[in-house]
XYZ file of C-alpha atoms in Angstrom:
295
model
C 60.963 -98.840 -88.854
C 59.282 -95.519 -89.488
C 56.321 -95.011 -87.184
C 53.478 -93.235 -88.991
C 51.973 -90.285 -87.130
C 48.217 -90.854 -87.093
C 47.116 -87.237 -86.777
C 43.440 -86.576 -86.153
C 43.415 -83.082 -87.640
C 42.386 -83.994 -91.190
C 39.676 -86.366 -89.980
C 38.376 -83.735 -87.547
C 38.124 -81.258 -90.421
C 36.162 -83.761 -92.531
C 33.735 -84.412 -89.654
C 33.303 -80.667 -89.100
C 32.551 -80.184 -92.796
C 29.866 -82.836 -92.592
C 28.379 -81.148 -89.521
C 28.388 -77.774 -91.289
C 26.467 -79.231 -94.234
C 23.869 -80.681 -91.858
C 23.577 -77.330 -90.074
C 22.787 -75.603 -93.357
C 20.013 -78.117 -94.075
C 18.513 -77.491 -90.632
C 18.757 -73.739 -91.096
C 16.668 -74.084 -94.253
C 13.978 -75.532 -91.981
C 14.308 -72.589 -89.597
C 16.256 -74.436 -86.903
C 19.665 -74.016 -85.299
C 21.219 -76.878 -83.312
C 22.023 -75.981 -79.715
C 24.490 -77.723 -77.380
C 24.406 -77.166 -73.609
C 27.560 -77.836 -71.586
C 27.048 -78.023 -67.819
C 30.188 -77.086 -65.875
C 30.778 -77.136 -62.100
C 34.512 -76.658 -61.634
C 37.203 -74.001 -61.580
C 39.811 -76.344 -63.074
C 41.494 -74.188 -65.709
C 42.349 -77.006 -68.100
C 38.701 -78.106 -68.092
C 37.471 -74.561 -68.618
C 39.923 -74.173 -71.503
C 38.515 -77.327 -73.106
C 34.947 -76.092 -72.679
C 35.835 -72.772 -74.284
C 37.400 -74.642 -77.201
C 34.132 -76.541 -77.711
C 32.241 -73.240 -77.638
C 34.526 -71.680 -80.262
C 34.332 -74.737 -82.508
C 30.541 -74.833 -82.228
C 30.194 -71.199 -83.208
C 32.428 -71.718 -86.239
C 30.096 -74.470 -87.432
C 26.921 -72.496 -86.805
C 25.930 -74.475 -83.712
C 24.648 -72.635 -80.669
C 26.593 -73.425 -77.509
C 25.209 -72.618 -74.069
C 27.745 -72.873 -71.253
C 25.915 -73.422 -67.956
C 28.624 -72.596 -65.401
C 27.372 -73.492 -61.924
C 30.702 -72.996 -60.163
C 32.793 -75.409 -58.071
C 30.440 -75.178 -55.082
C 27.375 -76.473 -56.942
C 25.419 -79.140 -55.091
C 24.125 -82.368 -56.540
C 20.581 -81.040 -56.193
C 21.368 -77.955 -58.268
C 23.084 -80.004 -60.956
C 20.179 -82.441 -61.065
C 17.662 -79.622 -61.439
C 19.621 -78.046 -64.296
C 19.969 -81.354 -66.158
C 16.233 -82.035 -65.836
C 15.398 -78.554 -67.122
C 17.767 -78.831 -70.097
C 16.428 -82.281 -70.952
C 12.901 -80.858 -71.072
C 13.791 -77.683 -72.991
C 12.870 -78.050 -76.690
C 15.477 -75.538 -77.881
C 18.371 -77.632 -76.476
C 19.392 -80.567 -78.657
C 22.509 -81.919 -76.962
C 23.737 -81.988 -73.361
C 27.193 -82.631 -71.900
C 27.873 -82.920 -68.168
C 31.515 -81.882 -67.992
C 33.793 -83.445 -65.402
C 35.366 -83.037 -62.900
C 32.442 -82.323 -60.589
C 32.525 -80.768 -57.105
C 33.855 -82.891 -54.253
C 31.245 -85.375 -53.110
C 29.172 -85.130 -56.291
C 29.271 -88.256 -58.439
C 28.531 -88.248 -62.138
C 26.902 -91.694 -61.842
C 23.927 -90.214 -60.015
C 23.460 -87.415 -62.554
C 24.096 -88.748 -66.060
C 20.889 -90.771 -65.948
C 18.994 -87.456 -65.873
C 20.193 -86.534 -69.369
C 17.467 -87.368 -71.881
C 18.792 -90.221 -74.072
C 17.894 -88.347 -77.278
C 20.070 -85.441 -76.080
C 22.849 -87.597 -74.627
C 25.350 -86.765 -77.359
C 28.335 -88.154 -75.392
C 26.753 -91.487 -74.446
C 26.875 -90.808 -70.694
C 23.411 -92.079 -69.701
C 23.525 -95.810 -68.801
C 20.597 -96.272 -71.195
C 22.866 -95.176 -74.046
C 25.530 -97.739 -73.118
C 22.872 -100.444 -72.797
C 21.471 -99.655 -76.212
C 24.964 -99.675 -77.653
C 25.554 -103.123 -76.137
C 22.517 -104.658 -77.865
C 22.952 -102.854 -81.171
C 20.116 -100.357 -80.769
C 20.419 -96.718 -81.930
C 22.328 -94.572 -79.434
C 25.076 -91.977 -79.385
C 28.350 -93.670 -78.498
C 30.736 -91.833 -76.167
C 32.567 -89.513 -78.534
C 36.073 -90.518 -77.441
C 35.383 -94.213 -78.009
C 33.876 -93.485 -81.403
C 36.838 -91.250 -82.269
C 39.168 -94.245 -81.913
C 37.122 -96.289 -84.382
C 36.848 -93.351 -86.792
C 40.632 -92.899 -86.733
C 41.231 -96.580 -87.440
C 38.831 -96.346 -90.379
C 40.398 -93.130 -91.639
C 43.885 -94.644 -91.749
C 42.518 -97.929 -93.129
C 43.690 -100.001 -90.173
C 41.738 -103.282 -90.356
C 40.275 -104.715 -87.149
C 38.007 -107.520 -88.415
C 39.508 -110.834 -87.331
C 42.444 -109.097 -85.640
C 43.482 -108.860 -81.978
C 42.849 -105.509 -80.288
C 43.991 -104.787 -76.731
C 42.145 -101.985 -74.942
C 44.001 -100.769 -71.854
C 41.443 -99.245 -69.499
C 37.866 -100.226 -68.661
C 36.120 -96.920 -68.003
C 32.485 -96.419 -68.979
C 33.622 -93.426 -71.027
C 36.190 -95.142 -73.261
C 37.225 -98.727 -72.521
C 33.864 -100.474 -72.201
C 32.019 -98.698 -75.052
C 35.089 -98.979 -77.283
C 35.157 -102.747 -76.731
C 31.516 -102.890 -77.863
C 32.221 -100.799 -80.963
C 35.200 -102.964 -81.887
C 33.193 -106.157 -81.405
C 30.668 -104.747 -83.871
C 33.595 -104.523 -86.318
C 34.400 -108.223 -85.741
C 37.594 -107.575 -83.785
C 38.784 -109.963 -81.076
C 38.964 -107.636 -78.075
C 40.881 -107.950 -74.810
C 40.205 -105.327 -72.136
C 43.133 -104.847 -69.729
C 42.969 -103.215 -66.311
C 44.887 -102.878 -63.061
C 44.252 -106.522 -62.097
C 45.213 -108.024 -65.465
C 48.840 -108.720 -64.582
C 51.821 -107.997 -66.859
C 50.595 -105.712 -69.617
C 52.808 -107.221 -72.305
C 50.968 -110.530 -71.947
C 48.052 -108.892 -73.772
C 49.643 -106.099 -75.785
C 52.464 -108.037 -77.458
C 50.097 -110.415 -79.324
C 47.825 -107.509 -80.330
C 47.647 -106.000 -83.798
C 46.158 -102.801 -82.365
C 46.616 -101.385 -78.875
C 44.401 -98.612 -77.504
C 45.579 -97.003 -74.263
C 43.019 -95.139 -72.168
C 44.188 -95.515 -68.571
C 45.140 -91.958 -67.602
C 48.717 -92.868 -66.628
C 51.633 -90.992 -68.145
C 54.113 -93.241 -69.965
C 52.218 -96.448 -69.155
C 52.739 -98.131 -72.542
C 56.368 -98.624 -73.529
C 58.098 -100.105 -76.534
C 58.840 -103.285 -74.577
C 55.092 -103.911 -74.344
C 54.740 -104.146 -78.128
C 55.604 -106.357 -81.042
C 56.780 -104.705 -84.269
C 54.073 -103.406 -86.616
C 51.511 -102.775 -83.858
C 49.224 -99.762 -84.343
C 48.896 -97.708 -81.145
C 46.052 -95.314 -80.346
C 46.815 -93.052 -77.376
C 43.659 -91.755 -75.695
C 45.437 -90.422 -72.604
C 45.425 -86.724 -71.728
C 47.729 -86.022 -68.804
C 48.808 -82.523 -67.789
C 52.456 -82.197 -66.700
C 53.626 -79.681 -64.067
C 54.766 -77.314 -66.829
C 51.248 -77.314 -68.287
C 52.067 -79.422 -71.337
C 49.816 -82.287 -72.402
C 51.006 -85.872 -72.869
C 49.307 -89.204 -73.387
C 49.585 -92.653 -71.811
C 52.285 -93.790 -74.251
C 56.016 -93.431 -73.733
C 56.424 -91.958 -77.190
C 60.218 -92.153 -77.287
C 60.368 -95.905 -76.667
C 57.362 -96.756 -78.861
C 58.567 -94.778 -81.892
C 60.404 -97.092 -84.250
C 58.522 -100.162 -83.029
C 54.883 -99.263 -83.620
C 53.627 -99.073 -87.194
C 51.492 -96.075 -86.293
C 50.906 -93.828 -83.282
C 48.420 -91.057 -82.575
C 49.985 -87.852 -81.205
C 48.937 -86.092 -78.010
C 47.707 -83.458 -78.532
C 46.418 -83.568 -82.109
C 45.183 -87.150 -82.217
C 42.052 -88.588 -80.643
C 41.077 -85.362 -78.875
C 40.506 -83.274 -81.983
C 38.298 -85.993 -83.477
C 36.349 -86.301 -80.216
C 35.426 -82.608 -80.221
C 34.339 -82.775 -83.861
C 32.157 -85.808 -83.135
C 30.460 -84.092 -80.191
C 29.387 -81.314 -82.528
C 28.272 -83.745 -85.236
C 26.260 -85.669 -82.642
C 24.569 -82.416 -81.633
C 23.534 -81.774 -85.222
C 22.316 -85.354 -85.637
C 20.339 -85.060 -82.393
C 18.720 -81.862 -83.640
C 17.724 -83.579 -86.874
C 16.241 -86.536 -84.999
C 14.282 -84.211 -82.708
C 12.609 -82.358 -85.565
C 8.799 -82.259 -85.635
C 7.397 -84.722 -88.192
C 6.660 -82.061 -90.801
C 10.074 -80.456 -90.604
C 11.776 -83.857 -90.592
C 10.080 -84.799 -93.840
C 11.052 -81.483 -95.425
C 14.627 -81.832 -94.250
C 14.889 -85.399 -95.589
C 13.560 -84.216 -98.943
C 16.132 -81.403 -99.020
C 18.975 -83.896 -98.485
C 17.919 -86.230 -101.323
């Protein structure tokens, strides 16, 4: 069997084009969307990712403010910065980038991000709203998985989907998004037992556990579609996912590459969310003018 490569590059380009169009509409109203990324690490791979967001934002006409507090930043400093950014009218979207300094937990900080600026669905309020079907920005990585399935016309309604990993960033919100699409969802974790018990009956398997080579061909039945959310850095600096690509190829009907799969779509969605947040935060008069311009 030929395993289709489910690249995210074309979809990312389409999402970026949509964001660019929205930016132009906002510019006609005299506004420019602004994203703030709060960083408190010296991890080079993280800093590289943040710089890539900055470059992508500038290409789309979105302002990007990198707030680099350094790896020694305290929880109090981070909290103060997040409160200030949440209150600043010129900032439309906020990301608290991980990892954080030793001893500082994201759980105690993400709740300080204003929900209307929480473009990566980190605030527990955002996840709660998502759970009950109220408007909220979904975590971009979880949404990227759904967007990729839609893009490649992979049906999920009435089908079995196994999500490997239960993080608040991917696994849990993704399960909610898939349930909204009428999928039958199983969430697997470290206490679930043999993985193949859940992945072999699945039509779609999404792996987001952060473990190199976790999913192997023996865990799958033929024709399964596999979405690899993992991003693991090897000693040589190369990036791999959670899927043992060699053993899965030829069994899976489709597989997202790492890099070039979910990650590129995630970045594009973060920027689109920033633009959408800016539009939603418009004063009433400007919002009406902008809506009229889009009709």
